Coordinates of C-alpha atoms and ligand atoms in Angstrom, one line a residue:
M11 CA -23.3 14.8 -2.7
N12 CA -20.5 16.9 -2.3
L13 CA -18.2 14.4 -0.4
K14 CA -15.2 15.8 1.5
L15 CA -12.4 13.8 2.3
A16 CA -10.3 14.8 4.9
K17 CA -7.7 17.4 4.7
R18 CA -5.1 15.1 6.7
I19 CA -5.4 12.3 3.5
E20 CA -5.8 15.0 1.0
D21 CA -2.5 16.6 2.0
L22 CA -1.0 13.2 1.7
P23 CA 1.1 12.2 -1.2
P24 CA -0.2 8.9 -3.1
Y25 CA 2.3 6.2 -1.6
L26 CA 5.3 5.3 -3.7
F27 CA 4.9 2.4 -4.3
A28 CA 1.1 2.5 -5.8
R29 CA 2.2 5.8 -8.1
L30 CA 5.2 3.2 -9.1
D31 CA 2.3 0.9 -10.1
N32 CA 0.8 3.5 -11.9
L33 CA 3.4 4.5 -14.4
R34 CA 4.5 0.1 -14.4
R35 CA 0.2 -0.2 -15.8
E36 CA 0.3 2.7 -18.2
K37 CA 3.9 0.9 -20.1
E38 CA 2.0 -2.5 -20.0
A39 CA -0.9 -0.9 -21.5
Q40 CA 1.6 0.5 -24.0
G41 CA 2.4 -3.2 -25.1
I42 CA 6.0 -2.6 -23.0
D43 CA 6.9 -5.4 -20.9
V44 CA 8.2 -3.9 -17.5
I45 CA 10.2 -5.7 -15.7
S46 CA 10.1 -4.2 -11.7
L47 CA 12.6 -4.4 -10.0
G48 CA 10.8 -1.4 -8.1
I49 CA 9.1 -2.5 -4.4
G50 CA 11.0 -4.8 -1.8
D51 CA 8.4 -7.1 -1.2
P52 CA 10.5 -11.0 -1.2
D53 CA 9.8 -13.1 -3.8
L54 CA 11.6 -16.3 -1.8
A55 CA 9.3 -18.4 -0.2
T56 CA 7.8 -18.9 3.8
P57 CA 9.9 -21.6 5.2
N58 CA 7.3 -24.6 5.1
E59 CA 7.3 -25.6 8.9
V60 CA 5.6 -21.8 9.1
I61 CA 2.8 -22.2 6.1
D62 CA 2.4 -25.8 8.3
E63 CA 2.1 -24.4 11.9
L64 CA -0.8 -22.1 10.2
A65 CA -2.8 -24.9 8.9
A66 CA -2.5 -26.5 12.1
A67 CA -3.2 -23.3 14.4
A68 CA -6.2 -22.1 11.8
N69 CA -7.9 -25.6 13.0
N70 CA -7.8 -25.0 16.7
P71 CA -11.3 -23.3 17.2
R72 CA -9.5 -21.2 20.9
Y73 CA -8.2 -19.1 18.1
H74 CA -10.9 -18.2 16.1
R75 CA -11.7 -15.8 18.3
Y76 CA -10.5 -11.9 19.5
N77 CA -6.4 -11.9 20.8
D78 CA -5.9 -8.8 22.0
S79 CA -3.0 -8.0 23.7
G80 CA -1.7 -11.6 21.5
L81 CA -0.8 -14.4 22.4
E82 CA 1.7 -14.9 25.6
S83 CA 3.5 -17.8 24.1
F84 CA 4.3 -15.2 20.9
R85 CA 5.8 -12.8 23.1
Q86 CA 7.7 -15.2 25.3
A87 CA 9.0 -16.6 21.5
I88 CA 10.5 -12.9 20.9
S89 CA 11.7 -12.3 24.5
E90 CA 13.8 -16.0 23.9
W91 CA 14.6 -15.4 20.2
Y92 CA 15.8 -11.3 21.5
K93 CA 18.1 -13.9 24.1
K94 CA 19.6 -16.2 21.4
R95 CA 19.8 -13.5 19.1
F96 CA 20.9 -10.2 20.9
N97 CA 22.2 -11.4 24.2
I98 CA 19.1 -9.6 25.7
T99 CA 16.8 -10.5 28.9
L100 CA 13.1 -8.4 27.9
D101 CA 10.5 -9.4 30.0
P102 CA 7.6 -10.6 27.7
N103 CA 4.7 -8.5 29.2
E104 CA 6.4 -5.1 29.6
E105 CA 8.9 -4.2 27.1
I106 CA 7.3 -6.1 24.1
V107 CA 4.5 -5.1 22.1
P108 CA 3.1 -7.8 18.7
L109 CA 1.7 -5.7 16.0
I110 CA 0.3 -6.7 12.4
G111 CA 3.3 -5.8 10.5
S112 CA 5.8 -3.4 11.5
K113 CA 4.2 -0.2 9.0
E114 CA 1.6 -0.6 12.0
G115 CA 3.3 0.4 14.4
I116 CA 5.1 2.4 13.0
A117 CA 2.7 4.8 11.6
H118 CA 0.6 4.2 14.8
L119 CA 3.5 5.2 17.5
P120 CA 2.6 9.2 16.9
L121 CA -1.0 8.2 18.0
A122 CA 0.4 7.3 21.1
L123 CA 3.4 10.0 21.9
V124 CA 2.5 13.4 19.5
D125 CA 0.6 16.4 20.0
P126 CA -0.6 18.6 16.8
D127 CA 2.3 20.6 16.2
D128 CA 5.0 18.2 17.8
Y129 CA 8.1 17.6 15.9
V130 CA 9.1 14.2 14.8
I131 CA 12.5 13.8 13.1
V132 CA 12.4 11.6 10.1
P133 CA 15.9 10.6 7.5
D134 CA 16.1 12.1 4.4
P135 CA 16.3 10.1 2.5
G136 CA 14.3 7.1 4.3
Y137 CA 10.6 5.0 5.0
P138 CA 8.1 6.7 3.6
V139 CA 5.6 5.8 6.6
Y140 CA 7.8 7.9 9.7
S141 CA 7.1 11.6 8.2
I142 CA 3.1 10.0 6.8
G143 CA 2.4 8.8 10.5
A144 CA 3.1 11.9 11.9
Q145 CA 1.6 14.4 9.3
L146 CA -1.4 12.2 9.6
L147 CA -1.8 13.5 13.4
G148 CA -1.1 17.2 12.2
G149 CA 2.7 16.4 13.7
K150 CA 5.6 18.8 12.4
V151 CA 8.4 16.7 10.3
Y152 CA 12.0 17.2 10.0
S153 CA 13.9 16.0 8.3
M154 CA 17.9 14.9 8.7
K155 CA 19.8 14.6 6.1
L156 CA 21.9 11.9 5.6
R157 CA 25.7 12.0 4.7
P158 CA 26.9 9.7 1.3
D159 CA 30.1 10.5 2.8
C160 CA 29.6 9.2 7.0
G161 CA 27.5 6.1 5.7
W162 CA 24.4 7.6 5.1
T163 CA 24.2 8.7 9.0
P164 CA 22.9 11.8 10.1
D165 CA 24.6 14.5 11.9
F166 CA 22.4 14.4 15.3
S167 CA 24.4 18.0 16.0
A168 CA 22.7 19.5 12.5
V169 CA 19.2 19.5 14.2
P170 CA 18.2 23.1 15.5
S171 CA 17.6 23.7 19.1
E172 CA 14.2 24.9 18.6
V173 CA 12.9 21.2 17.0
A174 CA 14.5 19.7 19.3
A175 CA 13.3 21.2 21.8
K176 CA 9.5 20.2 20.3
A177 CA 10.5 17.1 19.2
K178 CA 9.3 13.9 20.8
L179 CA 10.4 11.3 18.2
L180 CA 13.2 10.5 16.4
W181 CA 13.4 7.7 13.3
I182 CA 16.3 5.4 12.5
N183 CA 16.8 2.3 10.2
Y184 CA 19.8 0.3 10.3
P185 CA 20.0 -2.0 8.3
N186 CA 19.1 1.1 6.2
N187 CA 16.5 1.6 3.5
P188 CA 17.1 2.4 1.2
T189 CA 20.6 3.2 1.1
A190 CA 21.8 -0.9 2.4
A191 CA 23.7 1.4 4.7
A192 CA 25.0 -0.9 8.2
G193 CA 25.2 2.3 10.3
S194 CA 27.2 1.2 13.3
D195 CA 27.0 0.6 16.9
E196 CA 28.4 4.3 17.0
V197 CA 25.1 6.0 15.3
F198 CA 23.3 4.1 17.6
Q199 CA 25.1 6.1 21.1
Q200 CA 24.5 9.0 19.6
A201 CA 21.2 8.8 18.4
I202 CA 20.4 7.5 22.4
E203 CA 22.5 10.6 23.8
F204 CA 20.3 12.9 21.4
G205 CA 17.5 11.3 22.6
L206 CA 18.3 11.3 26.3
N207 CA 18.9 15.0 26.0
N208 CA 16.2 16.3 24.4
D209 CA 13.8 13.4 25.9
V210 CA 13.0 12.2 22.7
V211 CA 12.1 8.7 21.7
I212 CA 14.9 7.0 19.6
C213 CA 12.5 4.5 16.9
Q214 CA 15.2 2.3 15.5
D215 CA 13.6 0.4 12.9
A216 CA 15.5 -3.2 12.2
A217 CA 13.5 -4.8 9.3
Y218 CA 16.6 -5.8 7.7
S219 CA 18.2 -6.7 10.7
E220 CA 19.0 -10.7 9.8
V221 CA 18.9 -9.4 5.9
T222 CA 22.2 -9.4 5.8
F223 CA 24.9 -10.2 3.6
D224 CA 28.6 -11.8 4.0
G225 CA 28.3 -13.4 7.3
W226 CA 27.9 -9.8 8.9
R227 CA 25.3 -9.5 11.8
P228 CA 24.3 -6.5 13.2
S229 CA 23.1 -5.5 16.9
S230 CA 20.7 -4.1 18.4
I231 CA 20.5 -0.6 19.5
L232 CA 19.0 -2.3 22.6
N233 CA 22.7 -3.1 23.4
Q234 CA 23.8 0.2 24.0
R235 CA 23.6 1.7 27.6
G236 CA 20.5 4.3 28.6
A237 CA 18.7 2.2 25.2
R238 CA 16.1 1.1 28.0
D239 CA 15.6 4.8 28.9
C240 CA 14.6 6.2 25.2
C241 CA 14.4 3.6 22.8
I242 CA 11.9 1.4 21.0
E243 CA 13.1 -1.0 18.5
F244 CA 11.1 -2.1 15.9
H245 CA 11.0 -5.6 14.4
S246 CA 8.8 -7.6 11.6
L247 CA 8.7 -11.0 10.2
S248 CA 8.4 -9.5 6.7
K249 CA 11.7 -9.1 5.5
T250 CA 14.0 -11.6 7.7
Y251 CA 11.3 -14.2 7.1
N252 CA 10.4 -13.8 3.6
M253 CA 6.5 -13.3 4.8
T254 CA 5.1 -9.6 4.0
G255 CA 1.8 -10.9 3.4
W256 CA 1.4 -12.7 6.6
R257 CA 1.6 -9.0 8.2
I258 CA 3.4 -9.5 11.8
G259 CA 6.1 -8.1 13.6
W260 CA 6.6 -6.3 16.9
A261 CA 8.1 -3.2 18.7
A262 CA 10.6 -3.6 21.9
G263 CA 12.4 -1.6 23.9
N264 CA 11.0 1.6 27.1
A265 CA 8.1 -0.3 29.3
T266 CA 6.6 3.1 28.9
V267 CA 6.1 3.6 25.0
V268 CA 5.3 -0.3 24.3
E269 CA 2.3 0.1 27.0
A270 CA 1.3 3.8 25.1
I271 CA 1.9 1.6 21.6
A272 CA -0.4 -1.5 23.1
R273 CA -2.9 1.0 24.4
V274 CA -3.5 2.8 20.7
K275 CA -3.3 -0.1 19.6
S276 CA -6.5 -1.8 22.0
N277 CA -8.7 1.2 21.1
I278 CA -8.1 0.0 17.1
D279 CA -7.7 -3.2 16.4
S280 CA -8.6 -6.6 18.7
G281 CA -4.4 -8.3 18.0
A282 CA -3.5 -10.6 14.8
F283 CA -4.8 -13.1 14.2
A284 CA -3.5 -15.9 16.4
A285 CA -2.4 -18.6 14.1
I286 CA 0.0 -15.9 12.7
E287 CA 1.3 -15.5 15.8
E288 CA 1.7 -19.7 16.3
A289 CA 2.7 -20.1 12.6
G290 CA 5.5 -16.7 13.6
I291 CA 6.1 -18.8 16.8
A292 CA 7.3 -20.7 15.0
A293 CA 9.7 -18.9 12.3
L294 CA 11.3 -17.3 15.5
K295 CA 12.6 -20.9 16.3
L296 CA 13.7 -21.6 13.2
D297 CA 17.8 -22.3 12.8
H298 CA 19.8 -19.4 11.9
S299 CA 20.8 -21.9 8.9
W300 CA 17.4 -20.8 7.4
I301 CA 18.0 -17.5 6.8
Q302 CA 21.9 -18.2 6.0
A303 CA 20.6 -19.8 3.1
R304 CA 18.4 -17.3 2.2
N305 CA 20.7 -14.6 2.5
N306 CA 23.1 -16.7 0.3
I307 CA 20.8 -16.8 -2.4
L308 CA 19.8 -12.8 -2.1
Q309 CA 23.9 -12.3 -1.9
Q310 CA 24.2 -13.7 -5.3
R311 CA 21.5 -11.7 -6.7
R312 CA 23.7 -9.0 -4.8
D313 CA 26.6 -9.2 -6.7
K314 CA 25.3 -10.2 -10.3
V315 CA 23.4 -6.3 -10.0
L316 CA 26.6 -4.7 -8.7
S317 CA 28.2 -5.8 -12.1
A318 CA 25.8 -4.9 -14.2
L319 CA 25.4 -1.7 -12.7
R320 CA 29.6 -1.4 -12.8
S321 CA 29.9 -2.9 -16.4
I322 CA 28.0 0.4 -17.6
G323 CA 29.8 2.3 -15.9
L324 CA 27.5 3.3 -12.8
D325 CA 29.2 3.1 -8.7
P326 CA 26.7 1.2 -6.9
E327 CA 27.5 1.5 -3.0
V328 CA 28.1 -2.7 -1.7
P329 CA 25.2 -3.4 0.5
S330 CA 26.0 -4.8 3.4
A331 CA 22.6 -6.2 4.3
S332 CA 18.9 -5.2 3.2
L333 CA 17.2 -6.1 -0.4
Y334 CA 18.3 -2.9 -2.1
V335 CA 21.3 -2.1 -4.3
W336 CA 21.6 2.0 -4.1
T337 CA 23.6 3.7 -6.8
P338 CA 24.6 7.0 -7.5
C339 CA 22.4 8.3 -11.1
P340 CA 24.6 8.9 -14.0
S341 CA 25.6 12.1 -14.0
G342 CA 23.0 15.1 -15.3
H343 CA 20.5 13.1 -14.4
S344 CA 18.4 13.5 -11.5
S345 CA 16.5 10.4 -9.9
S346 CA 13.6 10.7 -11.8
E347 CA 14.4 11.4 -15.1
F348 CA 16.7 8.3 -14.9
A349 CA 14.6 6.4 -13.5
A350 CA 11.7 7.1 -16.6
R351 CA 14.4 6.8 -18.6
L352 CA 15.2 3.1 -17.6
I353 CA 11.6 2.4 -17.8
E354 CA 10.9 4.2 -21.1
E355 CA 14.0 2.7 -22.8
I356 CA 14.6 -1.1 -21.8
G357 CA 11.1 -1.4 -19.7
V358 CA 13.0 -1.6 -16.4
L359 CA 11.4 -0.2 -13.2
V360 CA 13.4 1.3 -10.7
T361 CA 12.8 3.6 -7.5
P362 CA 13.6 7.0 -7.7
G363 CA 15.5 8.3 -4.6
V364 CA 13.8 11.1 -4.6
G365 CA 10.4 9.1 -3.1
F366 CA 12.7 8.6 0.0
G367 CA 13.2 12.3 0.1
P368 CA 14.6 15.1 -1.7
N369 CA 18.5 14.3 -0.5
G370 CA 18.1 10.4 -1.9
D371 CA 17.3 12.0 -5.5
T372 CA 21.1 11.5 -6.7
H373 CA 20.7 8.2 -6.8
F374 CA 18.0 4.9 -7.0
R375 CA 17.4 1.9 -5.8
I376 CA 17.3 -1.7 -7.2
S377 CA 15.4 -4.0 -5.6
L378 CA 16.8 -7.8 -5.4
T379 CA 13.4 -9.7 -4.4
T380 CA 13.2 -10.4 -8.7
S381 CA 12.9 -13.9 -9.4
E382 CA 16.8 -15.2 -10.9
E383 CA 15.4 -14.9 -14.3
L384 CA 13.3 -11.3 -14.6
L385 CA 16.4 -10.4 -12.5
Q386 CA 19.0 -11.7 -15.0
E387 CA 16.9 -10.2 -18.5
A388 CA 16.7 -6.9 -16.4
L389 CA 20.2 -7.2 -15.8
D390 CA 20.8 -7.8 -19.8
R391 CA 18.7 -5.1 -20.6
I392 CA 20.5 -2.7 -18.2
A393 CA 23.6 -4.2 -19.4
G394 CA 22.9 -2.7 -23.8
L395 CA 21.7 0.7 -22.1
N396 CA 23.7 3.7 -23.1
I397 CA 23.7 5.8 -20.2
L398 CA 25.8 8.6 -22.0
Ligands
PLP627 C1 9.4 -2.9 4.7 C2 9.7 -2.4 5.7 C3 8.8 -2.2 6.7 C4 7.5 -2.6 7.4 O1 7.7 -4.0 7.0 P1 6.0 -5.0 7.2 O2 5.9 -5.7 6.7 O3 5.0 -3.6 7.9 O4 6.1 -5.4 8.7 C5 9.3 -1.3 7.5 N1 10.3 -0.5 8.0 C6 11.5 -0.6 7.1 C7 12.5 -0.3 6.5 C8 10.3 -1.7 5.5 O5 11.6 -1.7 4.7

């Protein structure tokens, strides 16, 4: 049989972390012990309250059945969380849609809004799923360069008018992956202005809004004037509560977009396991002190990484949020050359910035999701690296 995959799949680059994983396996097969500071997948524990709630809820036969639009009580808990966290009132039925992890919603959103040849505007560097979701549908991708001299924010006025006219979605992501940039209310306002002027839905990925340092707490794009008219904000329990494996998140904002996502999903999946949503409610009701304590651990790791990088003469950005330290490569190195050197010479895997777009090729990303012991070992190796 001559089995041919769909062109849309054949055209897809392999997912960045799958590629890095192969590289690691290759090295390990050569007997090199590799420490991965690559993927941002929290190593710290999911809160006990959440695990206990899942165990209890799993025993409830009511939750063994289809859960199409999600538990009403989960949407209610999200609405209450928004009220408590941002002082925003959201209608749990009209303005919130639960997701099976936010990646699922990010990838599926274009199905609701993008026709072939429509544009999706994405940040470069940026989370790869924004563009992959569009490409899978035959949408066109326009990359906005994030400007290092402006805190890794885009210049919305630089989007060509013919792109803006044919664009349906524009992605932003603050606090940012991979640059760890904070963003600002001003950037949110500029994005909304662009959205309203061009009939483009502004998609803000807030995956890292609760993973912050030095006590900083970012605002929501939905706090801005005009946001309900054009914005959808994605949240996830993955990074907020160390729950990447649980696959649970949501999108909130413009009611038309929320309804469209729900309609797409009703034709594709039949909701998350309700017991996981029940556990998600337990997470959202946790006291802020849990997040504070977890963020303190990450902040200590951040500080160790910053000082190790500075000790070899590098000049990392100081992250105010996210799980990442973003650093310019030593001069004369592209990000893939430098990442390859690190793996070859000291067995440390970092993510080359180019994996997030060509404009990221000047930098590399270190993730803070490795145990203290392994992180220290990796940092000792880095401290011994002769980068000249
Ligand atoms: C991790 C991450 C997500 C996805 O999280 P889910 O586990 O799918 O909820 C979304 N956006 C960014 C920028 C991320 O880094």
